[in-house]
PDB file of C-alpha atoms in Angstrom:
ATOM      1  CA  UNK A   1      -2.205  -1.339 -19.464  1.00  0.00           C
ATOM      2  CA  UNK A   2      -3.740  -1.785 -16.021  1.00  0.00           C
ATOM      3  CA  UNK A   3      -4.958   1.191 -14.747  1.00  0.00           C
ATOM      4  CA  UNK A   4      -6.617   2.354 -11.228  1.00  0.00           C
ATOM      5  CA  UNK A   5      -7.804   5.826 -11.326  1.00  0.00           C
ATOM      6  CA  UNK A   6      -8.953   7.435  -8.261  1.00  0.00           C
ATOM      7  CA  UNK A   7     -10.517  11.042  -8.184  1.00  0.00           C
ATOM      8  CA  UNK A   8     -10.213  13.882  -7.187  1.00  0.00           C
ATOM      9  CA  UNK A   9      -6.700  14.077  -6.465  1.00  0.00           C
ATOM     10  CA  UNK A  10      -7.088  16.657  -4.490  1.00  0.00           C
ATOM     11  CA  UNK A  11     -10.362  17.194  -1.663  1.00  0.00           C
ATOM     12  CA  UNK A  12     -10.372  19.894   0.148  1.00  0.00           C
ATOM     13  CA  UNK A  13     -13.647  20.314   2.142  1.00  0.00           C
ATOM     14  CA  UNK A  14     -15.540  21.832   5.488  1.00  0.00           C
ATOM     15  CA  UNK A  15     -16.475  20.023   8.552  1.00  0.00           C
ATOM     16  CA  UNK A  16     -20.214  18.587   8.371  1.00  0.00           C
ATOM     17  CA  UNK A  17     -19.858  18.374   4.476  1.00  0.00           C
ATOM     18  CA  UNK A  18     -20.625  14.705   2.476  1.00  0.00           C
ATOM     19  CA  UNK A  19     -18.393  13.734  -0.201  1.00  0.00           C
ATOM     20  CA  UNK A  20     -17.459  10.852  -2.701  1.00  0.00           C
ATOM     21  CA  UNK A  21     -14.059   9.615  -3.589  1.00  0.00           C
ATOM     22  CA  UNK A  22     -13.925   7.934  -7.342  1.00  0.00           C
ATOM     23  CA  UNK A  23     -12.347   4.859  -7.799  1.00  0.00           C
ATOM     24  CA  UNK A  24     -11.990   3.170 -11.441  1.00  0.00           C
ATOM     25  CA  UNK A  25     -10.494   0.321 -12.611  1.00  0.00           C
ATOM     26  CA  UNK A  26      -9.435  -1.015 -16.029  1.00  0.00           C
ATOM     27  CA  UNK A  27      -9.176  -4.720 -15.424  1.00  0.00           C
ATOM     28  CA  UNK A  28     -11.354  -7.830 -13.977  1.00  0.00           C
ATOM     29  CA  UNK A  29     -11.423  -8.373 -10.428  1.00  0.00           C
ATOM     30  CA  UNK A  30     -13.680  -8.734  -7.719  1.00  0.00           C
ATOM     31  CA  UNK A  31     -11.355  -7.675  -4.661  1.00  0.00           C
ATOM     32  CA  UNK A  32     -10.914  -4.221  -3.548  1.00  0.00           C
ATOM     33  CA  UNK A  33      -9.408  -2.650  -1.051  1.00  0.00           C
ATOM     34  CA  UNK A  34      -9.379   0.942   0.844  1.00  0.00           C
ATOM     35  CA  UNK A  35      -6.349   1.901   2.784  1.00  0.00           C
ATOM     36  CA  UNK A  36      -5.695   5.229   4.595  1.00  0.00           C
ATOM     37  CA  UNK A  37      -2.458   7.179   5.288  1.00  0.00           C
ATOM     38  CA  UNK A  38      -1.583   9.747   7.828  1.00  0.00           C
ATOM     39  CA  UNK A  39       1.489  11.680   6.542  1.00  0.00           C
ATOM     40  CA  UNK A  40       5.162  10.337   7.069  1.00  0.00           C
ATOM     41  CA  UNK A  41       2.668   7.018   8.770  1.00  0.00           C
ATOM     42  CA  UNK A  42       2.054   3.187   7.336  1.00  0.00           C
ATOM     43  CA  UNK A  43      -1.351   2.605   5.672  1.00  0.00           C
ATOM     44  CA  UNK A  44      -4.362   1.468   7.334  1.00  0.00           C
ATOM     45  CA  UNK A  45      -6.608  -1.152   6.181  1.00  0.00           C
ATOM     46  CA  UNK A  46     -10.167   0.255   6.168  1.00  0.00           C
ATOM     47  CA  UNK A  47     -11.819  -1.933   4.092  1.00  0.00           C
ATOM     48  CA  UNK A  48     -11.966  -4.831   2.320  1.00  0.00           C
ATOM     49  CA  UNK A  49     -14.821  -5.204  -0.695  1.00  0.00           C
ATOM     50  CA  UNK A  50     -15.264  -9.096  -2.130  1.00  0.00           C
ATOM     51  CA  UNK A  51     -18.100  -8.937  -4.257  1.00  0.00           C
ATOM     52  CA  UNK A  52     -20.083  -7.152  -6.426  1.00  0.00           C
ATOM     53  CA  UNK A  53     -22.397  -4.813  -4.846  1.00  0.00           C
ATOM     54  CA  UNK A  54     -20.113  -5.190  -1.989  1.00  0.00           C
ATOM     55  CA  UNK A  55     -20.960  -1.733   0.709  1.00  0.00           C
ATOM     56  CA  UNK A  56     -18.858  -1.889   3.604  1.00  0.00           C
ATOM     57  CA  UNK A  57     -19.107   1.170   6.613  1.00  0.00           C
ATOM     58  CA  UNK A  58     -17.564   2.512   9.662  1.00  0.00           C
ATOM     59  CA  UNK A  59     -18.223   5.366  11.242  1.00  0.00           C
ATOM     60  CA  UNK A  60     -18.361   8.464   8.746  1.00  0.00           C
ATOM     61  CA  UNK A  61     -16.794   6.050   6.015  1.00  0.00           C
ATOM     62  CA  UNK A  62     -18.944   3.697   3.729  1.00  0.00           C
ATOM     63  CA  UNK A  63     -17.222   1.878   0.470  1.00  0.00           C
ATOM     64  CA  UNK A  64     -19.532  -0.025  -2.292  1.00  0.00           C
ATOM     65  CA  UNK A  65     -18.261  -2.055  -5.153  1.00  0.00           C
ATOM     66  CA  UNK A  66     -19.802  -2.586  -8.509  1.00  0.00           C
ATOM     67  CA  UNK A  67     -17.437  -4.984 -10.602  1.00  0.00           C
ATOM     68  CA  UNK A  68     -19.875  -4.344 -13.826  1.00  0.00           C
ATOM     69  CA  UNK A  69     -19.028  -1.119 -13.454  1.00  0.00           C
ATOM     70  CA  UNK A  70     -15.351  -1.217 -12.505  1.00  0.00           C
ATOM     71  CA  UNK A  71     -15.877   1.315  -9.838  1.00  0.00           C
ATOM     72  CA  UNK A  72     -15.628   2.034  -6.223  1.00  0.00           C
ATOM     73  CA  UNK A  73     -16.791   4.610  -4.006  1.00  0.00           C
ATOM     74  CA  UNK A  74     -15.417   5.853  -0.878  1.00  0.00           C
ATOM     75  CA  UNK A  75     -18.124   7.652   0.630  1.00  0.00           C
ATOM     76  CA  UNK A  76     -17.234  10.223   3.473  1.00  0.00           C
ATOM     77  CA  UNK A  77     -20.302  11.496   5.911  1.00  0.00           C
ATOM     78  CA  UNK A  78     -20.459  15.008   7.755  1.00  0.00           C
ATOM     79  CA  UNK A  79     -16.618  15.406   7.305  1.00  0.00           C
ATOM     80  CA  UNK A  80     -14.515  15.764  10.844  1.00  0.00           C
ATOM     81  CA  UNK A  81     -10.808  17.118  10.845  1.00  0.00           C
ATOM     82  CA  UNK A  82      -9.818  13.613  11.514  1.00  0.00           C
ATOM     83  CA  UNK A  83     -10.818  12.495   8.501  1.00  0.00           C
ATOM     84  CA  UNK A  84      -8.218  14.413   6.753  1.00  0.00           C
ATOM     85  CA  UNK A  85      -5.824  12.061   5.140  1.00  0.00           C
ATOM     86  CA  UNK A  86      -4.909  10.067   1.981  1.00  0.00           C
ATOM     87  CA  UNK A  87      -6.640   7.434   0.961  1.00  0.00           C
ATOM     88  CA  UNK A  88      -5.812   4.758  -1.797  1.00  0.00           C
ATOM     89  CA  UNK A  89      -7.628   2.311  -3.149  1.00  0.00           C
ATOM     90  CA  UNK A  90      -6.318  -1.283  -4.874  1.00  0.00           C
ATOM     91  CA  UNK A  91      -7.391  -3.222  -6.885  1.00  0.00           C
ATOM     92  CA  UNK A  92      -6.384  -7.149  -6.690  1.00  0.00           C
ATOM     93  CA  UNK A  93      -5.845  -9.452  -9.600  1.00  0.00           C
ATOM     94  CA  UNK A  94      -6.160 -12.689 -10.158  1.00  0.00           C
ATOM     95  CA  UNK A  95      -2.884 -13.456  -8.612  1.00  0.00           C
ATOM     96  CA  UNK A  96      -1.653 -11.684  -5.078  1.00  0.00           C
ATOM     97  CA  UNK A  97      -1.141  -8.483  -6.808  1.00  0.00           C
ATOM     98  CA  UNK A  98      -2.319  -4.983  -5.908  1.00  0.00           C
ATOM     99  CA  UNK A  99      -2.532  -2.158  -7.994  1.00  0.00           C
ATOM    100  CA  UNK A 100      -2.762   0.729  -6.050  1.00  0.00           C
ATOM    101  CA  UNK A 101      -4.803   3.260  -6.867  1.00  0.00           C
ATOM    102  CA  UNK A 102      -2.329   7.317  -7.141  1.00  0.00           C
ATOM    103  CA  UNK A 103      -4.316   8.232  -4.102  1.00  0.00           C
ATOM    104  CA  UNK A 104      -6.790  11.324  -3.079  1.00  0.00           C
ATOM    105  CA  UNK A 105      -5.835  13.906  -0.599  1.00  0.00           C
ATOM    106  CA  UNK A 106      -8.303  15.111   1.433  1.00  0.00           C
ATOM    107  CA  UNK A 107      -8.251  17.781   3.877  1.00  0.00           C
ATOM    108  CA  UNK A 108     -10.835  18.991   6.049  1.00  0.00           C
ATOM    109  CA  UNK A 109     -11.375  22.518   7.263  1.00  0.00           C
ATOM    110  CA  UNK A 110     -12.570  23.481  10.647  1.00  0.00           C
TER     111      UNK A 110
ATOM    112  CA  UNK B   1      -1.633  -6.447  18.655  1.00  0.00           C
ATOM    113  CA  UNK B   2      -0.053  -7.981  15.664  1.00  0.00           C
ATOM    114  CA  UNK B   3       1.747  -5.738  13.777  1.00  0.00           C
ATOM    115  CA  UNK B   4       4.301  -6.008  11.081  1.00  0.00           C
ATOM    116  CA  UNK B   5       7.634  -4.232  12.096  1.00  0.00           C
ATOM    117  CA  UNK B   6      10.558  -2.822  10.082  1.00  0.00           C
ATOM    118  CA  UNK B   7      14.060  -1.443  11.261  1.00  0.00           C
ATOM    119  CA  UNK B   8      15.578   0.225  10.259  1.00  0.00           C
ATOM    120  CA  UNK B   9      12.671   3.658  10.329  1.00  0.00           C
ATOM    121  CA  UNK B  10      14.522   5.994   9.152  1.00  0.00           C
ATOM    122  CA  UNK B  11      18.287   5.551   7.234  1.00  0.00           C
ATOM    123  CA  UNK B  12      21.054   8.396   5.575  1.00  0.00           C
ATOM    124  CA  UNK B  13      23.653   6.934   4.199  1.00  0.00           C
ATOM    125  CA  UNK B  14      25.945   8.180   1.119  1.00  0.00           C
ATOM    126  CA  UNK B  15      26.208   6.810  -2.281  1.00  0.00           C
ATOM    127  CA  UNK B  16      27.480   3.702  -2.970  1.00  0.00           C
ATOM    128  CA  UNK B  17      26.813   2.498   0.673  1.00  0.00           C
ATOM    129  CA  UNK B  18      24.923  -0.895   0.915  1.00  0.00           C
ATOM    130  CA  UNK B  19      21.432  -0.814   2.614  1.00  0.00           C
ATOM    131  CA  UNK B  20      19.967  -3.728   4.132  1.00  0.00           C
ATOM    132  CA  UNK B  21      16.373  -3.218   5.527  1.00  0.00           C
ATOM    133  CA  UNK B  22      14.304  -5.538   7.308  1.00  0.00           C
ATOM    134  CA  UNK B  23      11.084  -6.857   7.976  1.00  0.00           C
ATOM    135  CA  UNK B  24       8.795  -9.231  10.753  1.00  0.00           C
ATOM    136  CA  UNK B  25       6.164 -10.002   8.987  1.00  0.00           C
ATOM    137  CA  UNK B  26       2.827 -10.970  11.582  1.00  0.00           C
ATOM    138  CA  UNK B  27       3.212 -14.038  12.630  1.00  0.00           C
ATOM    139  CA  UNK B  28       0.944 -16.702  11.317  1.00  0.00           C
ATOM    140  CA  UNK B  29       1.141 -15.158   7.510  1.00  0.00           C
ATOM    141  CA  UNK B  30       2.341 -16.688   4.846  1.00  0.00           C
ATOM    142  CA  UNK B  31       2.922 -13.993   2.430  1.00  0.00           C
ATOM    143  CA  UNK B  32       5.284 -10.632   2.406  1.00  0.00           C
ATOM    144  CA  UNK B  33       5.370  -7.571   0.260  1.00  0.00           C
ATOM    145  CA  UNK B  34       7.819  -5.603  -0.161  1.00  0.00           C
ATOM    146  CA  UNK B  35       6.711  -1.869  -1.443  1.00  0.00           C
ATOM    147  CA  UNK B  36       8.343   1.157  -2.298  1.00  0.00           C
ATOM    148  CA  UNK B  37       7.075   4.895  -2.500  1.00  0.00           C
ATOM    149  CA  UNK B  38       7.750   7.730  -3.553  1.00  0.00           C
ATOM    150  CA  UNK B  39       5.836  11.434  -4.883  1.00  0.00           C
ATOM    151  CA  UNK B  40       5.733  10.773  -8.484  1.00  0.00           C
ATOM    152  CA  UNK B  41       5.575   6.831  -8.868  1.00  0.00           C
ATOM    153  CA  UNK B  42       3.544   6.410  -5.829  1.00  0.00           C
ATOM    154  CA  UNK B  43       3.161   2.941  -4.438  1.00  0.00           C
ATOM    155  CA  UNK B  44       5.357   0.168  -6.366  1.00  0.00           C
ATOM    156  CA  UNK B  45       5.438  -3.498  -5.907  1.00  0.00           C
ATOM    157  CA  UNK B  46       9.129  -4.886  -5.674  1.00  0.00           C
ATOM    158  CA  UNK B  47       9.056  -8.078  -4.212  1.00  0.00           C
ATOM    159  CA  UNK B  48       6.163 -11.049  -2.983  1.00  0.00           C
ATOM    160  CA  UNK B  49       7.287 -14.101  -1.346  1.00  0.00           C
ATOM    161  CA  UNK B  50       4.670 -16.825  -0.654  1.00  0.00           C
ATOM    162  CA  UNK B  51       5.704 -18.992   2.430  1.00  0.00           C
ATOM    163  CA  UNK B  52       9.321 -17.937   1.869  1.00  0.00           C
ATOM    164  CA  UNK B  53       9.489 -18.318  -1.611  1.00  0.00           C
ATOM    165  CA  UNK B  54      10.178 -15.262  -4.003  1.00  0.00           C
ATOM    166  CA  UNK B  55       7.409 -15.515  -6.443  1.00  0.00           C
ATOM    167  CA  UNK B  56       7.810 -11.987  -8.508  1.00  0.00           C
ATOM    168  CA  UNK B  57      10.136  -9.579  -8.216  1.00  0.00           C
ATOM    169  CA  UNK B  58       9.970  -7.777 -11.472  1.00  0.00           C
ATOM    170  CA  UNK B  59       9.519  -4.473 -10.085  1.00  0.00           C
ATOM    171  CA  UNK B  60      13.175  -4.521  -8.268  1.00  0.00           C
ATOM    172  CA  UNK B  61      16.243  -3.224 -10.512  1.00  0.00           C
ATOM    173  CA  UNK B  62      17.510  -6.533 -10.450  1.00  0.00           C
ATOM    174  CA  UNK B  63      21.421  -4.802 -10.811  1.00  0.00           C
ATOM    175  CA  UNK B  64      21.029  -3.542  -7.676  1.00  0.00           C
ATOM    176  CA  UNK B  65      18.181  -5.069  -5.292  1.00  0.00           C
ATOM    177  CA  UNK B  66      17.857  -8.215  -4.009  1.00  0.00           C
ATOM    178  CA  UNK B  67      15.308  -9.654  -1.365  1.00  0.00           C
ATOM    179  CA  UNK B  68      15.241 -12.707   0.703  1.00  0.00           C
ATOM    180  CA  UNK B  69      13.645 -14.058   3.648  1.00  0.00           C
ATOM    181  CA  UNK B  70      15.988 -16.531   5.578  1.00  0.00           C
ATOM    182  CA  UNK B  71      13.013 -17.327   8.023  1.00  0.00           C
ATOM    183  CA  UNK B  72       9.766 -17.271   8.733  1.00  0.00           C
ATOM    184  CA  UNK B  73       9.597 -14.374  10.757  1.00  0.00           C
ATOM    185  CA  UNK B  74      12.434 -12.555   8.797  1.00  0.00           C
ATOM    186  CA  UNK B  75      12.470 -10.411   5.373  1.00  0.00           C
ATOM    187  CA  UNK B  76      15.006  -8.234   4.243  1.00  0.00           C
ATOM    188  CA  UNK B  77      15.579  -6.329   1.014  1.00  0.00           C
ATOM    189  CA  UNK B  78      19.354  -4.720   0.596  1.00  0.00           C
ATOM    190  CA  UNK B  79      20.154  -2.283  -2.062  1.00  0.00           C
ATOM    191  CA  UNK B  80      23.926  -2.282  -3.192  1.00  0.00           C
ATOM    192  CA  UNK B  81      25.284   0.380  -4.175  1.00  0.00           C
ATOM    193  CA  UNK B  82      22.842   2.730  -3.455  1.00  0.00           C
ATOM    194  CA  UNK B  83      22.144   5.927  -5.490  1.00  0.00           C
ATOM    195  CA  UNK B  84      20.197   8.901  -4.949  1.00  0.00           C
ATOM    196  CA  UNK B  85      17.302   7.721  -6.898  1.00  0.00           C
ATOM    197  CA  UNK B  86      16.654   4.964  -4.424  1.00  0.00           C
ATOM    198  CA  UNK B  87      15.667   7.581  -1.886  1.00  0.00           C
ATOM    199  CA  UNK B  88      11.886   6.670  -0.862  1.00  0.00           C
ATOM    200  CA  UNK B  89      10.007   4.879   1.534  1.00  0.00           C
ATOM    201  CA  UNK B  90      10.266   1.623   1.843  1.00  0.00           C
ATOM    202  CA  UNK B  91       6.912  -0.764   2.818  1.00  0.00           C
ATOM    203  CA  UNK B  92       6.888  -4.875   4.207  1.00  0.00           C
ATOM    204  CA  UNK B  93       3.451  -5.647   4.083  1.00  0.00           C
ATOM    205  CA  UNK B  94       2.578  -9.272   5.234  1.00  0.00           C
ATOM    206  CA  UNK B  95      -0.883 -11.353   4.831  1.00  0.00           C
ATOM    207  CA  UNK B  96      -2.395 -14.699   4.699  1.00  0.00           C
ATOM    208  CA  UNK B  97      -2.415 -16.110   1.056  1.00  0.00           C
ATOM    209  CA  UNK B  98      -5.821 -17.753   0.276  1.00  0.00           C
ATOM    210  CA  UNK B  99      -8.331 -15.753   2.461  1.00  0.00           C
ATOM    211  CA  UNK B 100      -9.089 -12.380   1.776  1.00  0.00           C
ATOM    212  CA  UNK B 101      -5.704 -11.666   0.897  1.00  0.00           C
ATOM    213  CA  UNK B 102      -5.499  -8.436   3.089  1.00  0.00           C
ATOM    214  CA  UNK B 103      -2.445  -6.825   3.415  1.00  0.00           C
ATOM    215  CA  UNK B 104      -1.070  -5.336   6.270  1.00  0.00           C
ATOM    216  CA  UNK B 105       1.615  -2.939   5.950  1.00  0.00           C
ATOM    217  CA  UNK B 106       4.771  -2.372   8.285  1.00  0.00           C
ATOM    218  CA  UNK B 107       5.624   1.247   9.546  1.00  0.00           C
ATOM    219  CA  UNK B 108       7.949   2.002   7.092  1.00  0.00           C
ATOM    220  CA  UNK B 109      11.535   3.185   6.544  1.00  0.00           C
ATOM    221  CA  UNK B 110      12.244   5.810   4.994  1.00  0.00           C
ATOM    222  CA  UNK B 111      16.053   6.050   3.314  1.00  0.00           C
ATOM    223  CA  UNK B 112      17.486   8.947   1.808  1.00  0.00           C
ATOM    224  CA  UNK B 113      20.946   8.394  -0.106  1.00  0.00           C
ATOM    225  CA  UNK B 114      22.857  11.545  -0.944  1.00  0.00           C
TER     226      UNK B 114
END
């Protein structure tokens, strides 16, 4: 069974703090993707990762990729309230499909 | 700004009541998602059409779904009858097949049958 596992499920955290989101995956592929939602709001593309070794940043976010591994990282920098949010993570196949990661909530504390 | 919009955002209806949602992909794509989620399943794929053909839609109840896209710039996905399990939030996401394969998702609607 595919699988995308992303962890924790739950980040709660305080302002000026680093962090790492987990993201593992159980199948080939050498696209990945990192999406944010705001609640009741759409998701946002934040990044896209094509290759391995792949690191992609903006702003307090950087993503890497290692397809050996089967594992991306979502790496969050001196934490701002604005960060809080859920973010996903999917992986593509071979085909047009997604698999979408079950999310991580983070929250971040003044 | 290219966006991907869906109308209905939000729809009540009762039981039994056919729901037709619908979806402008950006123009320019060539592919269209249609997602939905909820708490416990999260994100689910229901339908993909590739330059208006439906390629997979093994994740819609095939009973009761059915998607089409009558145009380019037109998707829509009806549910009939509805039920109260069918209560989510319902995602078009559109992208360009053969490039990065990014998708881009639509604001959502969100339907709640009682």
């Amino acid at each position: 069974e595919l699988k995308v596992e992303q962890n924790p499920l739950f980040l709660s955290m305080q302002e000026g703090k680093n962090y790492t989101i987990y993201c593992n995956y159980s199948t080939t592929s050498d696209r990945l993707y990192w999406y944010r939602q705001d609640p009741g709001k759409s998701l946002e593309s934040l990044f896209v990762l094509l290759s391995n070794g792949a690191v992609k940043q903006e702003g307090r976010l950087m993503a890497s990729l290692d397809t050996k591994a089967r594992l991306s990282t979502l790496h969050i920098t001196a934490a701002v309230h604005d960060l809080s949010a859920t973010y996903f993570c999917a992986v593509a196949l071979a085909t047009y499909k997604y698999i979408f990661g079950t999310g991580t909530r983070l929250k971040v504390l003044a | 700004d290219a966006r991907v919009t869906q109308t209905p955002r939000h729809k009540v209806t009762e039981m039994g009541q056919e729901v037709t949602m619908r979806c402008q992909p950006i123009l320019g794509h060539n592919t269209v998602f249609w997602y939905r989620q909820t708490m416990m399943q999260g994100l689910e794929l229901l339908a993909y059409f590739r330059n208006r053909a439906p390629l997979d839609d093994s994740g819609m109840p095939k009973d009761r779904f059915s998607a089409e896209m009558p145009d380019a710039t037109l998707a829509t996905l009806k549910i009939q009858p509805s039920e109260p399990r069918d209560s989510a939030v319902y995602f078009c996401a559109s992208g360009w097949w053969g490039g990065y394969n990014e998708q881009f998702f639509g604001p959502g609607t969100r339907l709640t049958v009682l």
